[in-house]
Structures are given as structure tokens and as C-alpha cells.
Amino acid sequence: MKKSTQPTRATGPLRATLLTTSAVLLTASALSLTPALPASAADQPDKEPSKSATKKAGPPANMSKIGGPQLGKPGTQVNLGAGAPVLPKDLTAKSWIVTDAESGDVLASHNAHWQLPPASTLKMLFADTLLPKFPKTTTHKVVPSDLAGMGAGSSLVGVKENFTYTVHDLWLGVFLRSGNDAVHVLSAMNHGVPQTVKDMQAHAQDLQAMDTNVVSPDGYDAPGQHSSAYDLTLFARSGLQKADFREYASTATAKFPESQKKGKTTSRFEIQNTNRLLTGDVGLDAYKGIAGVKNGNTTNAGATFTGVAERNKKVLLVTVMNPDSKESHAVYKETARLLDWGFQADGKVTPVGTLVPPKSAKSPGSGTAGSASPQGEAGPAKPAAHATASTDNSSGVGIALAITGGVLVVLAGGVFLVRKKWPLRAKS
């Protein structure tokens, strides 16, 4: 793999998203070059695609209507208004979706609910499920059983048996190198892969990601495992509510343990994020305003990607699944085209659907969103102390979680806090 010739930092601030539909904003304020690895690098397919994997198959005639009936229709869905730009013509993906990350409006889609293999984009659900369970300073000594069961040719960050890692190190391995080894260690800490799969499925159900069936926590091809562009966008949107998720997703380069003595790290090597819209690559510029999220590539899934970017105070989420194109970096280039279109189309299209809120946003037995007070009224935002996320051994994007107040959003009486993250320039 050639070293990137592009900057290794994110190129724009991320205004983190909220889990809501028909949200009303009340007040706004506030919010890591890889050493040579085997052919299992995270942005390469695990195996050469088989003939059966490359056969073209059309979407189902009827798909889920979650988020709106138009999203259940096969083909491209868009409602252009006066002055709206036409969609890019060079789109070859089986499925894609463009959404306003904050309002949840789906600006356009193509087979949004088609159930397809997700590859490593499923790690967004893995992270959203497990991140809250372990403080980043928690340490774990890897035993052989932790790494058992990984698929042949899995993408790896380089986790070693008998090494002691912090949770922070492991998440950097998950997000930057899409390391299945790091995923399996974190799953072991969560009482094993079966329990982790169960937890992920339960979380997907809460997010109303009904196109998703989890079999392997790392997204490695497995019979019966599938998701959709719509569901992957729900996972990204939910994950971006979490400061740690935002930090890892926007980290361009970091240092990972290379050698240890008596459980203490004595040297580290540099790893680079395989999200090429974040870091750039030969023949591909980093995308202006990009701030994550996750890429994937396997035999059955082809290339998949979910990206979030901000321009002119507008935040968009785009998911692209399995483009059928011979151009290099096709999944990224098609994502970039859709992001460009989405920013240009802002205010000029009628949404074709919406991103639904999680079930847990509703009060038990009420059928309506939960309230912040017995009267269901939102109180004023309470200022929070300034906080700076750990950038220990990481570079490319300094994460300043300056949460000076927050944004209160009302959803049918429920309150969500939206945070804002300001990526800083890399320290020299």
C-alpha cells in the first residue's frame, strides 16, 4: 500500500448529530503511516470476489417502509424542487442514502432498505454498543482465546497475545485499522462474541434498524449477516452522539503498542485511518469538511462506506454500499459526489423519508417520546465543564470536547443533547 500523500487530519468541524425526527432546535452552544501489514489491510477485500459474489441481482420489489413509504420503493428516490441540482449520473452503488444528520431528513436514496452484507461498516454498531461499557483507561491482558475465531484474511491492527492494552488503544485499532483482532479482544471483555452479537442485535432493534441481522461483531462475511444503507446511517448517527465515538472516527493517525516489557509499552508504531476521505490517498483528495465515519470491504459486501461531513453549518451523512465501478476508490468518490449534491440541494428538495428515533426515546407504555420533566417541558441547557479528550499517542486531529452548554432539541416532548466537536490542527 502506498503512503498517503494527503494531510492526515480531518478538514472540517463536526457538528454532532441527534437521534430524532422532526426536531426543533431551541438553543445552540458548544461540544488519531501504517507499517507493512499482510494482505488483510482493512481497505482491501478479505478474499478475491467469487463469481457468485459478483453476480448482479436486483433489489426486492417491496422493502421496509421504516422512515417513510417512499424509502421502501426500489430504485432512486428524490423529490427535486425549484433550482435543485440533479443527482450525479456516475453512481453505480447497489444502495445509497443522503441524509441531513441533524433533522433526520432523507434528501435522496437508492434502494435504502435493501438488505446487503455490511462489511466493516457494521463496526459502527459494535462501537455504539460497547463504547459506554469500558472506560478508555481500562487495561486488558490478551490471552489466546481472545483472538480465537477470527476469519481468514481478517483486517488486523497487530494485537499480540500476552500484551496489555488500554481500551483506548483497542478502539484506535478498531476505528483506524478496522482491526478484527481488536474487535475480538473487546468482545472477550464483554463476555465473548456470542454475548456481543446479542447485545449488538438488541441495540439495532432499539434503533429500529430492522434490516440488520448480526452474526459476526466485526462485519466479516457470515451467512445471514446483513444490514442496509438506512440502518448503517442510523448506527453512525447514534454513535456520533458519543464523544469517544466522534474522537476515534475523526482520528487520522495514532500510535499503537509495538513492544512491551512487564506489561508496559516500550515502543509504538504509527497507524493510519483507512477512511480515505479522511486521510486522502493517491488519486483521491481528503474531502473538505469530512469527520468520519467508517469504511469496509469484503468478498460478499464489496466496498461499503458511511461518511459524515459539515459545510456551512449543514451536516450530512451519506452511506454507499457496493458500487459496481472500475474507477479507483469508487466507494469514496461516489460518496463525495453525493455529499456535494446534498450540500448543493440543501433547502431545494422535499425529503423522501426520515431517520427514525430509537425506541428507547419513548416513555414506557406511553407511545410518545420521553420527557425531561414530569410536565414534558424542556428546561434550559446546563453549562458543562470544558473537557479535552485524551489525545495520548494520537495525532492528525486534536479533539477538543468544549461542551460549554449544548443544544437542546425537543422531540415530541423528549429532550436530546447535541454536542459540537471542533477538530484542531495537528500538533507539530
Short mmCIF file of C-alpha atoms in Angstrom, two decimals, residues 60-418:
data_model
loop_
_atom_site.label_atom_id
_atom_site.label_comp_id
_atom_site.label_asym_id
_atom_site.label_seq_id
_atom_site.Cartn_x
_atom_site.Cartn_y
_atom_site.Cartn_z
CA PRO A 60 -36.68 -6.75 -3.67
CA ALA A 61 -39.82 -5.26 -5.11
CA ASN A 62 -41.01 -4.47 -1.61
CA MET A 63 -38.70 -3.39 1.19
CA SER A 64 -39.12 -1.95 4.67
CA LYS A 65 -41.06 1.27 4.88
CA ILE A 66 -39.46 2.39 8.13
CA GLY A 67 -38.79 6.09 7.77
CA GLY A 68 -41.47 6.52 5.13
CA PRO A 69 -43.18 4.59 2.32
CA GLN A 70 -41.02 6.12 -0.42
CA LEU A 71 -37.94 4.54 1.15
CA GLY A 72 -39.47 1.11 0.64
CA LYS A 73 -39.56 1.51 -3.13
CA PRO A 74 -36.77 0.09 -5.32
CA GLY A 75 -34.65 2.44 -7.36
CA THR A 76 -33.72 6.08 -6.88
CA GLN A 77 -35.98 8.25 -4.76
CA VAL A 78 -35.69 12.04 -4.87
CA ASN A 79 -38.16 14.92 -4.90
CA LEU A 80 -36.45 17.81 -6.67
CA GLY A 81 -37.73 21.29 -6.10
CA ALA A 82 -37.15 24.52 -7.97
CA GLY A 83 -33.45 25.13 -8.58
CA ALA A 84 -32.39 21.78 -7.16
CA PRO A 85 -29.35 20.15 -8.79
CA VAL A 86 -29.89 16.83 -10.49
CA LEU A 87 -28.32 13.78 -8.89
CA PRO A 88 -24.86 12.74 -10.09
CA LYS A 89 -25.10 10.45 -13.12
CA ASP A 90 -22.00 8.37 -12.33
CA LEU A 91 -23.46 6.44 -9.38
CA THR A 92 -23.11 2.65 -9.53
CA ALA A 93 -23.72 1.54 -5.94
CA LYS A 94 -26.38 -1.05 -5.22
CA SER A 95 -27.66 1.13 -2.43
CA TRP A 96 -27.04 4.64 -1.09
CA ILE A 97 -28.68 7.29 1.05
CA VAL A 98 -28.13 11.00 1.70
CA THR A 99 -29.47 12.42 4.96
CA ASP A 100 -29.44 15.59 6.97
CA ALA A 101 -27.67 14.38 10.09
CA GLU A 102 -29.46 16.76 12.43
CA SER A 103 -33.03 16.92 11.22
CA GLY A 104 -33.00 13.29 10.06
CA ASP A 105 -34.47 14.22 6.69
CA VAL A 106 -33.59 11.77 3.92
CA LEU A 107 -32.76 14.02 0.96
CA ALA A 108 -32.44 11.19 -1.57
CA SER A 109 -31.91 7.45 -1.62
CA HIS A 110 -31.41 4.42 -3.84
CA ASN A 111 -32.67 1.08 -2.50
CA ALA A 112 -32.23 2.41 1.02
CA HIS A 113 -33.65 -0.67 2.74
CA TRP A 114 -32.00 -3.32 0.53
CA GLN A 115 -30.55 -5.90 2.93
CA LEU A 116 -26.90 -6.35 1.93
CA PRO A 117 -23.67 -7.58 3.59
CA PRO A 118 -22.29 -4.60 5.51
CA ALA A 119 -18.57 -5.48 5.85
CA SER A 120 -16.71 -3.43 8.47
CA THR A 121 -19.25 -0.62 8.49
CA LEU A 122 -21.01 -2.93 10.97
CA LYS A 123 -18.26 -1.93 13.39
CA MET A 124 -20.19 1.33 13.86
CA LEU A 125 -22.91 -0.67 15.59
CA PHE A 126 -20.25 -2.61 17.52
CA ALA A 127 -18.72 0.62 18.77
CA ASP A 128 -22.02 2.30 19.53
CA THR A 129 -23.00 -0.76 21.60
CA LEU A 130 -19.76 -1.35 23.52
CA LEU A 131 -18.14 2.07 23.90
CA PRO A 132 -20.13 3.01 27.01
CA LYS A 133 -19.20 -0.24 28.78
CA PHE A 134 -15.48 0.29 29.38
CA PRO A 135 -13.60 3.46 30.42
CA LYS A 136 -10.83 4.17 27.95
CA THR A 137 -8.19 3.80 30.68
CA THR A 138 -9.26 0.22 31.45
CA THR A 139 -6.48 -2.29 30.69
CA HIS A 140 -6.70 -5.88 29.48
CA LYS A 141 -4.03 -8.57 29.03
CA VAL A 142 -4.69 -10.53 25.85
CA VAL A 143 -4.91 -14.31 26.14
CA PRO A 144 -5.02 -16.74 23.16
CA SER A 145 -8.74 -17.36 23.49
CA ASP A 146 -9.40 -13.64 22.96
CA LEU A 147 -8.24 -13.91 19.35
CA ALA A 148 -9.91 -17.21 18.53
CA GLY A 149 -12.48 -17.43 15.77
CA MET A 150 -11.30 -14.61 13.50
CA GLY A 151 -11.99 -15.15 9.81
CA ALA A 152 -9.17 -15.95 7.40
CA GLY A 153 -7.63 -12.80 5.94
CA SER A 154 -9.20 -10.55 8.55
CA SER A 155 -8.04 -6.97 8.74
CA LEU A 156 -5.69 -6.61 11.71
CA VAL A 157 -4.14 -3.81 13.70
CA GLY A 158 -1.50 -6.07 15.25
CA VAL A 159 -2.81 -7.10 18.66
CA LYS A 160 -0.42 -9.56 20.33
CA GLU A 161 -1.03 -12.31 22.86
CA ASN A 162 0.23 -11.57 26.38
CA PHE A 163 0.34 -7.83 25.66
CA THR A 164 -1.61 -5.48 27.89
CA TYR A 165 -3.68 -2.85 26.09
CA THR A 166 -5.80 0.03 27.20
CA VAL A 167 -9.35 0.22 25.91
CA HIS A 168 -8.27 3.46 24.22
CA ASP A 169 -5.61 1.53 22.25
CA LEU A 170 -8.10 -1.12 21.22
CA TRP A 171 -10.66 1.39 19.97
CA LEU A 172 -7.99 3.12 17.92
CA GLY A 173 -7.30 -0.28 16.36
CA VAL A 174 -10.99 -0.75 15.61
CA PHE A 175 -11.62 2.64 14.07
CA LEU A 176 -8.34 3.35 12.29
CA ARG A 177 -7.25 -0.09 11.05
CA SER A 178 -10.64 -1.81 11.23
CA GLY A 179 -8.82 -4.42 13.31
CA ASN A 180 -10.85 -7.58 13.78
CA ASP A 181 -8.27 -8.59 16.38
CA ALA A 182 -9.15 -5.53 18.45
CA VAL A 183 -12.85 -6.26 17.98
CA HIS A 184 -12.41 -9.80 19.28
CA VAL A 185 -10.47 -8.64 22.34
CA LEU A 186 -13.14 -6.09 23.22
CA SER A 187 -15.79 -8.77 22.64
CA ALA A 188 -13.92 -11.06 25.03
CA MET A 189 -14.02 -8.31 27.61
CA ASN A 190 -17.78 -8.19 27.00
CA HIS A 191 -18.21 -11.88 27.96
CA GLY A 192 -17.47 -13.19 24.48
CA VAL A 193 -18.55 -12.96 20.86
CA PRO A 194 -21.99 -14.57 21.31
CA GLN A 195 -22.91 -12.10 24.05
CA THR A 196 -21.58 -9.20 22.00
CA VAL A 197 -23.62 -10.27 18.97
CA LYS A 198 -26.68 -10.48 21.19
CA ASP A 199 -26.01 -7.01 22.60
CA MET A 200 -25.49 -5.54 19.13
CA GLN A 201 -28.71 -7.07 17.84
CA ALA A 202 -30.63 -5.71 20.79
CA HIS A 203 -29.18 -2.25 20.20
CA ALA A 204 -30.04 -2.44 16.50
CA GLN A 205 -33.61 -3.28 17.42
CA ASP A 206 -33.76 -0.31 19.76
CA LEU A 207 -32.52 1.94 16.96
CA GLN A 208 -35.26 0.49 14.75
CA ALA A 209 -32.60 -0.86 12.40
CA MET A 210 -34.84 -3.72 11.31
CA ASP A 211 -32.84 -4.57 8.17
CA THR A 212 -29.92 -5.69 10.30
CA ASN A 213 -29.04 -9.22 11.39
CA VAL A 214 -25.77 -9.51 13.29
CA VAL A 215 -23.75 -12.75 13.08
CA SER A 216 -20.16 -11.51 13.49
CA PRO A 217 -19.32 -8.39 15.54
CA ASP A 218 -16.53 -7.33 13.16
CA GLY A 219 -18.59 -7.37 9.97
CA TYR A 220 -16.66 -10.30 8.48
CA ASP A 221 -18.74 -12.14 5.90
CA ALA A 222 -21.07 -14.63 7.56
CA PRO A 223 -24.18 -16.43 6.31
CA GLY A 224 -27.30 -14.50 7.21
CA GLN A 225 -25.50 -11.29 8.15
CA HIS A 226 -26.94 -8.21 6.53
CA SER A 227 -27.80 -4.56 7.04
CA SER A 228 -28.85 -1.67 4.81
CA ALA A 229 -27.77 1.84 3.89
CA TYR A 230 -30.61 3.13 6.03
CA ASP A 231 -29.58 1.10 9.08
CA LEU A 232 -25.87 1.91 8.74
CA THR A 233 -26.81 5.57 8.75
CA LEU A 234 -28.82 5.05 11.94
CA PHE A 235 -25.73 3.44 13.54
CA ALA A 236 -23.50 6.35 12.52
CA ARG A 237 -25.98 8.93 13.73
CA SER A 238 -26.37 7.20 17.08
CA GLY A 239 -22.63 6.70 17.50
CA LEU A 240 -21.88 10.34 16.75
CA GLN A 241 -23.80 11.29 19.87
CA LYS A 242 -20.86 9.88 21.85
CA ALA A 243 -17.74 11.99 22.35
CA ASP A 244 -15.41 8.98 22.21
CA PHE A 245 -17.02 7.74 19.00
CA ARG A 246 -16.51 11.16 17.41
CA GLU A 247 -12.92 11.24 18.58
CA TYR A 248 -11.98 7.85 17.18
CA ALA A 249 -13.93 8.27 13.95
CA SER A 250 -12.15 11.53 13.14
CA THR A 251 -8.65 10.43 14.16
CA ALA A 252 -6.33 10.26 11.17
CA THR A 253 -3.18 8.76 12.70
CA ALA A 254 -2.25 7.28 16.06
CA LYS A 255 0.44 5.29 17.84
CA PHE A 256 -0.21 1.62 18.67
CA PRO A 257 1.79 -0.58 21.09
CA GLU A 258 4.66 -2.37 19.34
CA SER A 259 6.76 -3.76 22.18
CA GLN A 260 6.23 -4.22 25.90
CA LYS A 261 8.19 -5.16 28.97
CA LYS A 262 6.41 -6.43 32.05
CA GLY A 263 3.08 -5.26 30.69
CA LYS A 264 4.31 -1.74 29.99
CA THR A 265 4.54 -0.39 26.45
CA THR A 266 8.12 0.50 25.50
CA SER A 267 7.61 1.46 21.85
CA ARG A 268 4.77 2.20 19.45
CA PHE A 269 4.26 2.22 15.69
CA GLU A 270 2.10 4.56 13.67
CA ILE A 271 -1.24 3.53 12.25
CA GLN A 272 -3.30 5.48 9.74
CA ASN A 273 -7.04 5.60 9.30
CA THR A 274 -8.22 3.57 6.30
CA ASN A 275 -11.05 6.06 5.70
CA ARG A 276 -9.62 7.57 2.51
CA LEU A 277 -11.95 10.55 2.52
CA LEU A 278 -10.39 11.48 5.86
CA THR A 279 -6.72 10.88 5.02
CA GLY A 280 -6.69 11.08 1.24
CA ASP A 281 -4.72 8.72 -0.97
CA VAL A 282 -3.02 8.61 -4.35
CA GLY A 283 -5.65 9.83 -6.79
CA LEU A 284 -8.04 10.86 -4.03
CA ASP A 285 -8.13 14.09 -2.07
CA ALA A 286 -9.35 14.25 1.50
CA TYR A 287 -12.90 15.56 1.45
CA LYS A 288 -13.45 19.08 2.68
CA GLY A 289 -15.38 19.00 5.94
CA ILE A 290 -15.13 15.23 6.49
CA ALA A 291 -15.09 13.98 10.07
CA GLY A 292 -15.52 10.15 9.85
CA VAL A 293 -17.16 7.63 9.90
CA LYS A 294 -16.31 4.04 8.73
CA ASN A 295 -15.33 2.06 5.65
CA GLY A 296 -15.43 -1.65 4.88
CA ASN A 297 -14.63 -4.15 2.13
CA THR A 298 -15.23 -7.91 1.99
CA THR A 299 -15.85 -10.52 -0.70
CA ASN A 300 -19.62 -10.56 -0.35
CA ALA A 301 -20.16 -6.93 0.59
CA GLY A 302 -17.83 -5.28 -1.85
CA ALA A 303 -16.87 -1.78 -0.71
CA THR A 304 -19.08 -0.02 1.81
CA PHE A 305 -18.76 3.36 3.47
CA THR A 306 -20.60 5.79 5.71
CA GLY A 307 -19.27 9.33 5.91
CA VAL A 308 -20.24 12.48 7.77
CA ALA A 309 -19.24 15.96 6.69
CA GLU A 310 -20.10 19.56 7.50
CA ARG A 311 -20.16 22.67 5.35
CA ASN A 312 -21.75 26.00 6.09
CA LYS A 313 -23.31 24.68 9.29
CA LYS A 314 -25.02 21.85 7.44
CA VAL A 315 -24.13 18.29 8.46
CA LEU A 316 -24.77 15.42 6.07
CA LEU A 317 -24.49 11.66 6.41
CA VAL A 318 -24.00 9.54 3.28
CA THR A 319 -23.87 5.75 3.10
CA VAL A 320 -22.80 3.92 -0.09
CA MET A 321 -22.91 0.15 -0.49
CA ASN A 322 -21.15 -1.94 -3.15
CA PRO A 323 -20.51 0.33 -6.15
CA ASP A 324 -20.14 -1.51 -9.45
CA SER A 325 -17.43 0.69 -10.89
CA LYS A 326 -13.90 0.10 -12.12
CA GLU A 327 -12.64 3.52 -11.04
CA SER A 328 -10.21 3.52 -8.13
CA HIS A 329 -11.66 4.42 -4.74
CA ALA A 330 -15.14 4.18 -6.21
CA VAL A 331 -16.95 3.97 -2.87
CA TYR A 332 -15.28 7.19 -1.71
CA LYS A 333 -15.74 9.05 -4.96
CA GLU A 334 -19.41 8.19 -5.14
CA THR A 335 -19.79 9.26 -1.51
CA ALA A 336 -18.08 12.57 -2.30
CA ARG A 337 -20.40 13.16 -5.26
CA LEU A 338 -23.44 12.53 -3.11
CA LEU A 339 -22.12 14.82 -0.37
CA ASP A 340 -21.50 17.56 -2.93
CA TRP A 341 -25.02 17.10 -4.24
CA GLY A 342 -26.51 17.14 -0.77
CA PHE A 343 -24.85 20.40 0.18
CA GLN A 344 -25.98 21.99 -3.10
CA ALA A 345 -29.51 20.65 -2.73
CA ASP A 346 -30.00 21.96 0.80
CA GLY A 347 -33.42 23.56 1.00
CA LYS A 348 -34.27 22.69 -2.59
CA VAL A 349 -35.65 19.16 -2.20
CA THR A 350 -38.59 17.64 -0.40
CA PRO A 351 -37.44 14.80 1.87
CA VAL A 352 -38.25 11.27 0.71
CA GLY A 353 -38.27 9.99 4.28
CA THR A 354 -36.72 10.40 7.67
CA LEU A 355 -34.33 8.70 10.09
CA VAL A 356 -36.48 7.32 12.88
CA PRO A 357 -35.65 7.84 16.57
CA PRO A 358 -34.75 4.90 18.81
CA LYS A 359 -37.48 3.03 20.65
CA SER A 360 -35.82 3.98 23.93
CA ALA A 361 -36.65 7.62 23.19
CA LYS A 362 -40.23 6.79 24.13
CA SER A 363 -41.65 6.65 27.61
CA PRO A 364 -42.59 3.14 28.74
CA GLY A 365 -46.18 2.43 27.79
CA SER A 366 -46.87 5.95 26.57
CA GLY A 367 -46.12 5.56 22.88
CA THR A 368 -44.63 9.07 22.91
CA ALA A 369 -41.15 10.39 23.42
CA GLY A 370 -39.97 10.63 26.99
CA SER A 371 -39.90 13.96 28.70
CA ALA A 372 -37.19 15.72 30.59
CA SER A 373 -39.61 16.64 33.37
CA PRO A 374 -42.97 15.42 34.69
CA GLN A 375 -44.65 18.12 32.62
CA GLY A 376 -42.72 17.11 29.50
CA GLU A 377 -41.14 20.54 29.21
CA ALA A 378 -37.52 21.07 28.34
CA GLY A 379 -35.53 23.08 30.82
CA PRO A 380 -32.62 25.34 29.87
CA ALA A 381 -29.31 23.81 28.93
CA LYS A 382 -26.99 23.49 31.90
CA PRO A 383 -23.40 24.53 31.18
CA ALA A 384 -20.91 21.71 31.42
CA ALA A 385 -17.27 21.97 32.32
CA HIS A 386 -14.80 22.24 29.47
CA ALA A 387 -13.28 18.86 28.74
CA THR A 388 -10.47 17.76 26.47
CA ALA A 389 -10.47 14.19 25.26
CA SER A 390 -7.29 12.25 25.60
CA THR A 391 -5.06 12.56 22.54
CA ASP A 392 -2.42 10.34 24.11
CA ASN A 393 -0.19 8.95 21.37
CA SER A 394 -2.50 10.19 18.65
CA SER A 395 -2.19 12.90 16.06
CA GLY A 396 -3.91 14.22 12.98
CA VAL A 397 -6.94 15.57 14.81
CA GLY A 398 -6.84 17.06 18.27
CA ILE A 399 -10.22 16.53 19.87
CA ALA A 400 -11.47 19.49 21.86
CA LEU A 401 -14.71 18.49 23.52
CA ALA A 402 -15.53 22.01 24.60
CA ILE A 403 -19.03 21.37 25.87
CA THR A 404 -19.96 24.77 27.16
CA GLY A 405 -23.66 24.26 27.09
CA GLY A 406 -25.03 22.02 24.41
CA VAL A 407 -28.05 22.12 22.22
CA LEU A 408 -31.47 21.19 23.48
CA VAL A 409 -33.70 19.53 20.98
CA VAL A 410 -37.35 18.78 21.55
CA LEU A 411 -38.85 15.66 20.00
CA ALA A 412 -42.49 15.29 20.94
CA GLY A 413 -41.65 16.35 24.45
CA GLY A 414 -38.35 14.47 24.65
CA VAL A 415 -35.02 16.20 25.09
CA PHE A 416 -31.75 15.30 23.43
CA LEU A 417 -28.39 16.95 23.94
CA VAL A 418 -26.49 17.65 20.77
#
